[in-house]
Structures are given as structure tokens and as C-alpha cells.
Amino acid sequence: MENSNDLGINLITIFGSLLVVALSYWFTNLQKRQAEWRELKIKHYDALLSAISDLVHTKNEDDFSEMGKAFNSLSLVAKPDVINTLIDFVDWRKDNDHNLLTKEFEEKQNEILTRLLLCVRKDLHIKSDNFRYKLIRVHLKKIK
């Protein structure tokens, strides 16, 4: 009788140990995949923000080409609210290119880009309490 109790205890111990090892392996791989997915998203979002920064105060077709490439590749990984807000930005920008340097243009642009970045931050699980965004213009001066 004692041997069957010992055998049962040993089997439960072995099964429990195997279960712990299997679950640990599974959860570790899950975290690794999630980290890789997040890293991929960040690369796409970085390319998008770089393209947006390049086209903000220009009508240069090459800058819009980079924006298109970033947008299209981002469509593979971004959540729908990011894509929809980005479409809003592109549509608004297309309709308002003639107002490029007005104060109203800049305010509306910052409003839409704030919405976009809030969606991006939500997608990346970054806290966004009281988040505001303003695109900073970069002025380069030639050194003589």
C-alpha cells in the first residue's frame, strides 16, 4: 500500500514539474514574440514619423513618395484606428496644400497629428495622459 502511495506522489510530482516547465517555456516564447512584434511596429512607426517630418512644410513629390511607402508598409502592422487617422491626415493635407504656412494650417495639422500619435501610443501600450503634440519646424541655415 505504501508503494502505491509513493508511486502516486512521484507521478504527481513528475507531472507537475513537466507542466511547470512546459508553461514556463510557452510563456517565455509568447513574451519573446510580443517583444519582436512591438519592435517591428516601432520600426514602422519611426519610418512614418520620419516621412511626416519631411513632408510637413513642403510640396516636394519625393517627400510624399516616402510618406506613401511608410504608410503602405505600416498598413501591415498598425491597428485600424491608426490607419484611419493617417488617412484623415493624408486627405486633409491633400485638400489644404495651398495653405501650407498659415497658422490655421499648422494648428489643424498639429491637431490631426496629435490624434495620430495618441493612436500610435495606444497601439504600443504607452501611457498618454495629457499628451499633446506639436510638430517642430527645423530651419537649417547655411554656414558661409
PDB file of C-alpha atoms in Angstrom:
ATOM      1  CA  MET A   1       0.000   0.000   0.000  1.00  0.00           C
ATOM      2  CA  GLU A   2       2.795   2.379   0.857  1.00  0.00           C
ATOM      3  CA  ASN A   3       4.490   1.745  -2.506  1.00  0.00           C
ATOM      4  CA  SER A   4       1.358   2.726  -4.433  1.00  0.00           C
ATOM      5  CA  ASN A   5       1.097   5.946  -2.418  1.00  0.00           C
ATOM      6  CA  ASP A   6       4.770   6.707  -3.121  1.00  0.00           C
ATOM      7  CA  LEU A   7       4.272   5.930  -6.798  1.00  0.00           C
ATOM      8  CA  GLY A   8       1.247   8.241  -6.956  1.00  0.00           C
ATOM      9  CA  ILE A   9       3.132  11.038  -5.222  1.00  0.00           C
ATOM     10  CA  ASN A  10       6.100  10.560  -7.569  1.00  0.00           C
ATOM     11  CA  LEU A  11       3.858  10.650 -10.660  1.00  0.00           C
ATOM     12  CA  ILE A  12       2.098  13.788  -9.451  1.00  0.00           C
ATOM     13  CA  THR A  13       5.477  15.431  -8.751  1.00  0.00           C
ATOM     14  CA  ILE A  14       6.828  14.476 -12.181  1.00  0.00           C
ATOM     15  CA  PHE A  15       3.652  15.617 -13.957  1.00  0.00           C
ATOM     16  CA  GLY A  16       3.607  18.884 -12.012  1.00  0.00           C
ATOM     17  CA  SER A  17       7.279  19.534 -12.821  1.00  0.00           C
ATOM     18  CA  LEU A  18       6.719  18.859 -16.535  1.00  0.00           C
ATOM     19  CA  LEU A  19       3.684  21.145 -16.520  1.00  0.00           C
ATOM     20  CA  VAL A  20       5.678  23.983 -14.909  1.00  0.00           C
ATOM     21  CA  VAL A  21       8.492  23.555 -17.449  1.00  0.00           C
ATOM     22  CA  ALA A  22       6.068  23.494 -20.392  1.00  0.00           C
ATOM     23  CA  LEU A  23       4.161  26.568 -19.191  1.00  0.00           C
ATOM     24  CA  SER A  24       7.377  28.476 -18.496  1.00  0.00           C
ATOM     25  CA  TYR A  25       8.628  27.680 -21.998  1.00  0.00           C
ATOM     26  CA  TRP A  26       5.330  28.694 -23.583  1.00  0.00           C
ATOM     27  CA  PHE A  27       5.038  31.996 -21.687  1.00  0.00           C
ATOM     28  CA  THR A  28       8.694  32.863 -22.367  1.00  0.00           C
ATOM     29  CA  ASN A  29       8.204  32.333 -26.093  1.00  0.00           C
ATOM     30  CA  LEU A  30       4.979  34.334 -26.003  1.00  0.00           C
ATOM     31  CA  GLN A  31       6.769  37.282 -24.400  1.00  0.00           C
ATOM     32  CA  LYS A  32       9.589  36.996 -26.934  1.00  0.00           C
ATOM     33  CA  ARG A  33       7.147  37.061 -29.874  1.00  0.00           C
ATOM     34  CA  GLN A  34       5.314  40.048 -28.381  1.00  0.00           C
ATOM     35  CA  ALA A  35       8.602  41.928 -27.931  1.00  0.00           C
ATOM     36  CA  GLU A  36       9.617  41.198 -31.532  1.00  0.00           C
ATOM     37  CA  TRP A  37       6.195  42.332 -32.803  1.00  0.00           C
ATOM     38  CA  ARG A  38       6.441  45.552 -30.799  1.00  0.00           C
ATOM     39  CA  GLU A  39       9.949  46.191 -32.141  1.00  0.00           C
ATOM     40  CA  LEU A  40       8.687  45.700 -35.705  1.00  0.00           C
ATOM     41  CA  LYS A  41       5.825  48.136 -35.097  1.00  0.00           C
ATOM     42  CA  ILE A  42       8.209  50.723 -33.652  1.00  0.00           C
ATOM     43  CA  LYS A  43      10.391  50.498 -36.782  1.00  0.00           C
ATOM     44  CA  HIS A  44       7.360  51.101 -38.992  1.00  0.00           C
ATOM     45  CA  TYR A  45       6.104  53.965 -36.828  1.00  0.00           C
ATOM     46  CA  ASP A  46       9.579  55.512 -36.825  1.00  0.00           C
ATOM     47  CA  ALA A  47       9.667  55.431 -40.635  1.00  0.00           C
ATOM     48  CA  LEU A  48       6.201  57.004 -40.751  1.00  0.00           C
ATOM     49  CA  LEU A  49       7.080  59.861 -38.389  1.00  0.00           C
ATOM     50  CA  SER A  50      10.294  60.490 -40.286  1.00  0.00           C
ATOM     51  CA  ALA A  51       8.334  60.702 -43.550  1.00  0.00           C
ATOM     52  CA  ILE A  52       5.737  63.016 -41.962  1.00  0.00           C
ATOM     53  CA  SER A  53       8.506  65.263 -40.637  1.00  0.00           C
ATOM     54  CA  ASP A  54       9.983  65.501 -44.129  1.00  0.00           C
ATOM     55  CA  LEU A  55       6.731  66.485 -45.826  1.00  0.00           C
ATOM     56  CA  VAL A  56       5.199  68.789 -43.263  1.00  0.00           C
ATOM     57  CA  HIS A  57       6.208  72.100 -44.788  1.00  0.00           C
ATOM     58  CA  THR A  58       6.826  71.098 -48.373  1.00  0.00           C
ATOM     59  CA  LYS A  59       5.074  70.135 -51.559  1.00  0.00           C
ATOM     60  CA  ASN A  60       8.041  68.072 -52.766  1.00  0.00           C
ATOM     61  CA  GLU A  61       6.801  64.927 -54.544  1.00  0.00           C
ATOM     62  CA  ASP A  62       9.757  62.859 -53.248  1.00  0.00           C
ATOM     63  CA  ASP A  63       8.683  63.538 -49.660  1.00  0.00           C
ATOM     64  CA  PHE A  64       5.161  62.363 -50.483  1.00  0.00           C
ATOM     65  CA  SER A  65       6.634  59.246 -52.073  1.00  0.00           C
ATOM     66  CA  GLU A  66       8.418  58.380 -48.809  1.00  0.00           C
ATOM     67  CA  MET A  67       5.186  59.020 -46.929  1.00  0.00           C
ATOM     68  CA  GLY A  68       3.360  56.629 -49.251  1.00  0.00           C
ATOM     69  CA  LYS A  69       5.953  53.900 -48.751  1.00  0.00           C
ATOM     70  CA  ALA A  70       5.824  54.309 -44.964  1.00  0.00           C
ATOM     71  CA  PHE A  71       2.018  54.319 -44.968  1.00  0.00           C
ATOM     72  CA  ASN A  72       1.747  51.233 -47.153  1.00  0.00           C
ATOM     73  CA  SER A  73       4.186  49.157 -45.109  1.00  0.00           C
ATOM     74  CA  LEU A  74       2.629  50.372 -41.868  1.00  0.00           C
ATOM     75  CA  SER A  75      -0.703  49.011 -43.051  1.00  0.00           C
ATOM     76  CA  LEU A  76       0.667  45.525 -42.377  1.00  0.00           C
ATOM     77  CA  VAL A  77       1.140  46.047 -38.635  1.00  0.00           C
ATOM     78  CA  ALA A  78      -0.906  49.029 -37.447  1.00  0.00           C
ATOM     79  CA  LYS A  79      -4.304  48.914 -35.813  1.00  0.00           C
ATOM     80  CA  PRO A  80      -7.293  50.252 -37.783  1.00  0.00           C
ATOM     81  CA  ASP A  81      -7.601  53.449 -35.732  1.00  0.00           C
ATOM     82  CA  VAL A  82      -4.006  54.350 -36.646  1.00  0.00           C
ATOM     83  CA  ILE A  83      -4.679  53.715 -40.338  1.00  0.00           C
ATOM     84  CA  ASN A  84      -7.967  55.660 -40.267  1.00  0.00           C
ATOM     85  CA  THR A  85      -6.361  58.661 -38.557  1.00  0.00           C
ATOM     86  CA  LEU A  86      -3.483  58.564 -41.011  1.00  0.00           C
ATOM     87  CA  ILE A  87      -5.959  58.533 -43.902  1.00  0.00           C
ATOM     88  CA  ASP A  88      -7.649  61.578 -42.316  1.00  0.00           C
ATOM     89  CA  PHE A  89      -4.270  63.335 -42.232  1.00  0.00           C
ATOM     90  CA  VAL A  90      -3.420  62.471 -45.844  1.00  0.00           C
ATOM     91  CA  ASP A  91      -6.857  63.523 -47.111  1.00  0.00           C
ATOM     92  CA  TRP A  92      -6.804  66.777 -45.128  1.00  0.00           C
ATOM     93  CA  ARG A  93      -3.252  67.523 -46.251  1.00  0.00           C
ATOM     94  CA  LYS A  94      -4.119  66.901 -49.908  1.00  0.00           C
ATOM     95  CA  ASP A  95      -7.057  69.318 -49.665  1.00  0.00           C
ATOM     96  CA  ASN A  96      -5.091  72.031 -47.819  1.00  0.00           C
ATOM     97  CA  ASP A  97      -1.688  72.131 -49.519  1.00  0.00           C
ATOM     98  CA  HIS A  98      -2.346  75.673 -50.728  1.00  0.00           C
ATOM     99  CA  ASN A  99      -2.476  76.913 -47.085  1.00  0.00           C
ATOM    100  CA  LEU A 100       0.892  75.402 -46.246  1.00  0.00           C
ATOM    101  CA  LEU A 101       2.352  78.078 -43.974  1.00  0.00           C
ATOM    102  CA  THR A 102      -0.710  79.624 -42.375  1.00  0.00           C
ATOM    103  CA  LYS A 103      -1.339  79.492 -38.651  1.00  0.00           C
ATOM    104  CA  GLU A 104      -4.666  77.694 -39.177  1.00  0.00           C
ATOM    105  CA  PHE A 105      -2.920  75.059 -41.287  1.00  0.00           C
ATOM    106  CA  GLU A 106      -0.321  74.461 -38.600  1.00  0.00           C
ATOM    107  CA  GLU A 107      -2.935  74.239 -35.808  1.00  0.00           C
ATOM    108  CA  LYS A 108      -5.110  71.763 -37.710  1.00  0.00           C
ATOM    109  CA  GLN A 109      -2.076  69.736 -38.705  1.00  0.00           C
ATOM    110  CA  ASN A 110      -0.944  69.515 -35.089  1.00  0.00           C
ATOM    111  CA  GLU A 111      -4.458  68.515 -34.023  1.00  0.00           C
ATOM    112  CA  ILE A 112      -4.578  65.634 -36.524  1.00  0.00           C
ATOM    113  CA  LEU A 113      -1.013  64.542 -35.765  1.00  0.00           C
ATOM    114  CA  THR A 114      -1.794  64.557 -32.034  1.00  0.00           C
ATOM    115  CA  ARG A 115      -4.726  62.224 -32.728  1.00  0.00           C
ATOM    116  CA  LEU A 116      -2.445  60.039 -34.845  1.00  0.00           C
ATOM    117  CA  LEU A 117       0.251  59.844 -32.192  1.00  0.00           C
ATOM    118  CA  LEU A 118      -2.315  59.064 -29.493  1.00  0.00           C
ATOM    119  CA  CYS A 119      -3.445  56.113 -31.619  1.00  0.00           C
ATOM    120  CA  VAL A 120       0.165  55.014 -32.121  1.00  0.00           C
ATOM    121  CA  ARG A 121       0.916  55.282 -28.402  1.00  0.00           C
ATOM    122  CA  LYS A 122      -2.230  53.294 -27.596  1.00  0.00           C
ATOM    123  CA  ASP A 123      -1.150  50.620 -30.074  1.00  0.00           C
ATOM    124  CA  LEU A 124       2.273  50.433 -28.391  1.00  0.00           C
ATOM    125  CA  HIS A 125       0.703  50.470 -24.902  1.00  0.00           C
ATOM    126  CA  ILE A 126       2.406  53.733 -23.944  1.00  0.00           C
ATOM    127  CA  LYS A 127       0.624  55.830 -21.350  1.00  0.00           C
ATOM    128  CA  SER A 128      -0.632  59.095 -22.841  1.00  0.00           C
ATOM    129  CA  ASP A 129      -2.148  61.142 -20.035  1.00  0.00           C
ATOM    130  CA  ASN A 130      -2.254  64.830 -21.001  1.00  0.00           C
ATOM    131  CA  PHE A 131      -0.343  64.122 -24.209  1.00  0.00           C
ATOM    132  CA  ARG A 132      -0.037  66.975 -26.703  1.00  0.00           C
ATOM    133  CA  TYR A 133       1.997  67.080 -29.853  1.00  0.00           C
ATOM    134  CA  LYS A 134       3.396  69.892 -31.917  1.00  0.00           C
ATOM    135  CA  LEU A 135       5.454  69.295 -34.990  1.00  0.00           C
ATOM    136  CA  ILE A 136       8.661  71.263 -34.707  1.00  0.00           C
ATOM    137  CA  ARG A 137       9.930  73.002 -37.795  1.00  0.00           C
ATOM    138  CA  VAL A 138      13.582  72.603 -38.474  1.00  0.00           C
ATOM    139  CA  HIS A 139      15.298  75.590 -40.032  1.00  0.00           C
ATOM    140  CA  LEU A 140      18.719  74.949 -41.427  1.00  0.00           C
ATOM    141  CA  LYS A 141      20.934  77.916 -42.115  1.00  0.00           C
ATOM    142  CA  LYS A 142      23.836  77.715 -44.488  1.00  0.00           C
ATOM    143  CA  ILE A 143      27.160  78.483 -42.921  1.00  0.00           C
ATOM    144  CA  LYS A 144      29.282  80.702 -45.135  1.00  0.00           C
TER     145      LYS A 144
END
